[in-house]
Amino acid sequence: MKRLFLLLLLFTLLASLFTLQTVYAAAPPAPVPQTGQTTCYDTAGTVVTCAGTGQDGENKAGVHWPQYRFTDNFNGTVTDNLTGLIWLKNANCFGPKVWTEAITAANSLANGACGLSHGSSVWQWRLPTIKELESLVDLANSNPALPIGHPFTAVHASYYWSSSSIANDTYNAWYVSMNGGFVGNLNKFYGNYVWPVRSGQ
């Protein structure tokens, strides 16, 4: 009887393990987009031929960008054809805000404000996560660090708040610089720019 119980227990454990493997195997990997960088540099900062450098500009690793990265929807919004996210076209509707004010401004955005004419209501917009905000960056460009020909208006070569706080830190949150495309963090009482987003999927 004890042997039968042990066999049943072993069978149950194996079945559970198989189920877990099936669940994890079914989840597709999260695609990582290319950075946009196509140039390579030597240690002095001089542009060099990329072949054999192993740099980002040579490998261009990641998901290839669509031919037309952004679509101007002519209603105050822009669709990112790489991520499916919908961004406010006006990248400076609110001016610099402290972090909590930035979140409130983004959540309060609605049709009729900031050039919007597509019928959105309060709470459909939000402050982007650090990953979402960083996804806009094209490391081949600076000031602003966006793809050439982007349709956004009033983009400042400055810091934009994300909704992401620093882990285990009450006082600081992440931002993206639209000058060089780098990510950093600041005290939430600093005034940074606000660029609302909404999910397009």
Short mmCIF file of C-alpha atoms in Angstrom, two decimals:
data_model
loop_
_atom_site.label_atom_id
_atom_site.label_comp_id
_atom_site.label_asym_id
_atom_site.label_seq_id
_atom_site.Cartn_x
_atom_site.Cartn_y
_atom_site.Cartn_z
CA MET A 1 0.00 0.00 0.00
CA LYS A 2 2.82 2.34 0.92
CA ARG A 3 4.52 1.52 -2.38
CA LEU A 4 1.36 2.33 -4.33
CA PHE A 5 1.02 5.65 -2.49
CA LEU A 6 4.63 6.56 -3.35
CA LEU A 7 4.07 5.66 -7.00
CA LEU A 8 0.94 7.82 -7.14
CA LEU A 9 2.78 10.69 -5.49
CA LEU A 10 5.63 10.40 -7.98
CA PHE A 11 3.18 10.31 -10.89
CA THR A 12 1.42 13.44 -9.59
CA LEU A 13 4.72 15.32 -9.24
CA LEU A 14 5.81 14.37 -12.75
CA ALA A 15 2.46 15.40 -14.18
CA SER A 16 2.71 18.78 -12.41
CA LEU A 17 6.23 19.30 -13.73
CA PHE A 18 5.11 18.49 -17.27
CA THR A 19 2.22 20.96 -16.97
CA LEU A 20 4.54 23.72 -15.76
CA GLN A 21 6.96 23.07 -18.63
CA THR A 22 4.09 23.19 -21.11
CA VAL A 23 2.86 26.53 -19.71
CA TYR A 24 6.31 28.12 -19.82
CA ALA A 25 7.08 26.68 -23.25
CA ALA A 26 3.83 28.13 -24.65
CA ALA A 27 4.76 31.71 -23.74
CA PRO A 28 6.58 33.35 -26.67
CA PRO A 29 9.78 35.25 -25.94
CA ALA A 30 9.42 39.00 -25.54
CA PRO A 31 10.89 40.63 -28.65
CA VAL A 32 13.71 43.11 -28.09
CA PRO A 33 13.82 45.84 -30.76
CA GLN A 34 16.93 47.16 -32.44
CA THR A 35 18.43 50.34 -30.99
CA GLY A 36 18.63 52.15 -34.33
CA GLN A 37 22.40 52.54 -34.05
CA THR A 38 24.26 51.96 -37.32
CA THR A 39 27.56 53.75 -36.62
CA CYS A 40 30.70 52.36 -34.91
CA TYR A 41 33.48 54.18 -33.06
CA ASP A 42 37.05 53.61 -31.93
CA THR A 43 38.35 54.37 -28.43
CA ALA A 44 38.99 58.00 -29.41
CA GLY A 45 35.38 58.46 -30.50
CA THR A 46 36.19 58.53 -34.21
CA VAL A 47 33.72 56.93 -36.62
CA VAL A 48 35.14 53.68 -38.05
CA THR A 49 34.00 50.91 -40.37
CA CYS A 50 31.75 48.57 -38.38
CA ALA A 51 32.98 45.27 -39.86
CA GLY A 52 34.73 43.20 -37.21
CA THR A 53 34.08 45.58 -34.30
CA GLY A 54 31.34 43.54 -32.64
CA GLN A 55 29.59 46.80 -31.78
CA ASP A 56 25.86 47.43 -31.89
CA GLY A 57 26.27 49.26 -35.20
CA GLU A 58 27.65 46.09 -36.77
CA ASN A 59 25.35 43.49 -35.23
CA LYS A 60 22.09 45.46 -35.30
CA ALA A 61 20.65 42.80 -33.00
CA GLY A 62 16.96 42.76 -32.21
CA VAL A 63 13.64 43.03 -33.98
CA HIS A 64 13.94 45.02 -37.20
CA TRP A 65 12.02 48.29 -37.26
CA PRO A 66 9.14 48.66 -39.72
CA GLN A 67 9.84 50.76 -42.80
CA TYR A 68 7.62 53.50 -41.39
CA ARG A 69 8.26 53.56 -37.67
CA PHE A 70 5.52 56.07 -36.78
CA THR A 71 2.11 56.89 -38.23
CA ASP A 72 0.61 60.33 -37.70
CA ASN A 73 -3.11 59.68 -37.11
CA PHE A 74 -3.97 63.37 -37.72
CA ASN A 75 -6.03 63.51 -34.53
CA GLY A 76 -3.33 64.51 -32.08
CA THR A 77 -1.97 60.97 -31.74
CA VAL A 78 0.92 59.01 -33.25
CA THR A 79 1.04 55.21 -33.52
CA ASP A 80 4.37 53.44 -33.05
CA ASN A 81 4.30 50.68 -35.66
CA LEU A 82 7.01 48.76 -33.79
CA THR A 83 5.35 48.51 -30.37
CA GLY A 84 1.70 49.28 -31.17
CA LEU A 85 1.66 52.02 -28.54
CA ILE A 86 -0.19 55.27 -29.21
CA TRP A 87 1.58 58.47 -28.14
CA LEU A 88 0.44 62.04 -27.77
CA LYS A 89 1.78 63.91 -30.79
CA ASN A 90 2.55 67.04 -28.77
CA ALA A 91 5.53 66.09 -26.58
CA ASN A 92 5.23 69.28 -24.53
CA CYS A 93 1.59 69.92 -23.78
CA PHE A 94 2.09 70.21 -20.02
CA GLY A 95 5.54 71.71 -19.52
CA PRO A 96 7.83 70.43 -16.75
CA LYS A 97 6.05 68.76 -13.82
CA VAL A 98 7.11 67.07 -10.62
CA TRP A 99 6.55 63.31 -10.79
CA THR A 100 3.15 63.11 -9.08
CA GLU A 101 1.85 66.01 -11.16
CA ALA A 102 3.15 64.30 -14.31
CA ILE A 103 1.13 61.16 -13.51
CA THR A 104 -1.99 63.23 -12.81
CA ALA A 105 -1.58 65.26 -16.01
CA ALA A 106 -1.25 62.11 -18.14
CA ASN A 107 -4.23 60.39 -16.49
CA SER A 108 -6.38 63.51 -16.90
CA LEU A 109 -5.72 63.87 -20.63
CA ALA A 110 -8.86 63.64 -22.79
CA ASN A 111 -10.36 64.62 -26.12
CA GLY A 112 -10.17 68.37 -26.81
CA ALA A 113 -6.92 68.90 -24.89
CA CYS A 114 -3.38 69.00 -26.32
CA GLY A 115 -4.67 68.83 -29.89
CA LEU A 116 -6.62 65.58 -29.37
CA SER A 117 -9.68 65.01 -31.55
CA HIS A 118 -10.11 61.24 -31.40
CA GLY A 119 -12.66 60.87 -28.60
CA SER A 120 -10.50 59.63 -25.73
CA SER A 121 -11.61 60.19 -22.15
CA VAL A 122 -9.93 60.64 -18.77
CA TRP A 123 -7.88 57.63 -17.55
CA GLN A 124 -7.34 56.24 -21.07
CA TRP A 125 -3.95 57.97 -21.15
CA ARG A 126 -1.12 57.41 -18.70
CA LEU A 127 2.52 58.20 -18.01
CA PRO A 128 4.64 55.55 -19.82
CA THR A 129 6.74 52.96 -18.04
CA ILE A 130 10.50 53.34 -18.36
CA LYS A 131 10.57 50.50 -20.92
CA GLU A 132 7.85 52.12 -23.02
CA LEU A 133 9.51 55.54 -22.94
CA GLU A 134 12.90 54.06 -23.76
CA SER A 135 11.37 52.24 -26.75
CA LEU A 136 11.01 55.59 -28.56
CA VAL A 137 14.75 56.23 -28.54
CA ASP A 138 16.81 55.97 -31.72
CA LEU A 139 20.47 55.74 -30.68
CA ALA A 140 21.57 56.83 -34.14
CA ASN A 141 20.31 60.33 -33.36
CA SER A 142 20.42 62.94 -30.64
CA ASN A 143 18.76 66.22 -29.80
CA PRO A 144 16.23 64.65 -30.03
CA ALA A 145 17.12 60.95 -29.85
CA LEU A 146 14.28 59.97 -32.18
CA PRO A 147 14.18 58.56 -35.71
CA ILE A 148 14.68 61.13 -38.46
CA GLY A 149 11.35 62.24 -39.91
CA HIS A 150 9.35 61.43 -36.76
CA PRO A 151 5.96 63.22 -36.68
CA PHE A 152 6.07 64.43 -33.05
CA THR A 153 5.96 68.12 -32.21
CA ALA A 154 7.59 70.18 -29.44
CA VAL A 155 10.03 67.45 -28.39
CA HIS A 156 12.49 68.86 -25.86
CA ALA A 157 16.09 67.64 -25.75
CA SER A 158 15.58 67.16 -22.05
CA TYR A 159 14.31 64.69 -19.43
CA TYR A 160 10.91 62.99 -19.66
CA TRP A 161 9.37 61.25 -16.66
CA SER A 162 8.36 57.62 -16.68
CA SER A 163 5.83 56.14 -14.25
CA SER A 164 8.50 53.74 -12.91
CA SER A 165 9.94 54.33 -9.45
CA ILE A 166 13.37 53.16 -8.33
CA ALA A 167 13.08 49.82 -6.51
CA ASN A 168 12.90 50.21 -2.72
CA ASP A 169 13.24 53.97 -3.09
CA THR A 170 10.43 56.34 -2.13
CA TYR A 171 12.04 59.47 -3.53
CA ASN A 172 13.35 58.74 -7.03
CA ALA A 173 11.90 57.73 -10.39
CA TRP A 174 13.31 56.85 -13.82
CA TYR A 175 13.47 59.24 -16.75
CA VAL A 176 14.69 59.18 -20.37
CA SER A 177 16.73 62.01 -21.84
CA MET A 178 15.51 62.92 -25.30
CA ASN A 179 18.85 64.63 -25.88
CA GLY A 180 21.16 61.61 -25.85
CA GLY A 181 18.62 58.83 -25.29
CA PHE A 182 20.08 57.76 -21.97
CA VAL A 183 18.15 56.55 -18.94
CA GLY A 184 18.64 57.96 -15.45
CA ASN A 185 16.81 58.68 -12.23
CA LEU A 186 16.01 61.81 -10.28
CA ASN A 187 14.22 62.92 -7.17
CA LYS A 188 10.47 63.02 -7.84
CA PHE A 189 10.38 66.73 -6.93
CA TYR A 190 12.36 67.68 -10.05
CA GLY A 191 10.37 69.16 -12.93
CA ASN A 192 10.60 66.94 -16.02
CA TYR A 193 8.51 66.77 -19.17
CA VAL A 194 5.39 64.64 -19.66
CA TRP A 195 4.71 62.44 -22.70
CA PRO A 196 1.44 60.51 -22.31
CA VAL A 197 0.85 57.13 -23.94
CA ARG A 198 -1.98 54.66 -24.31
CA SER A 199 -2.00 51.00 -25.26
CA GLY A 200 -2.77 50.31 -28.87
CA GLN A 201 -2.97 46.52 -28.75
#
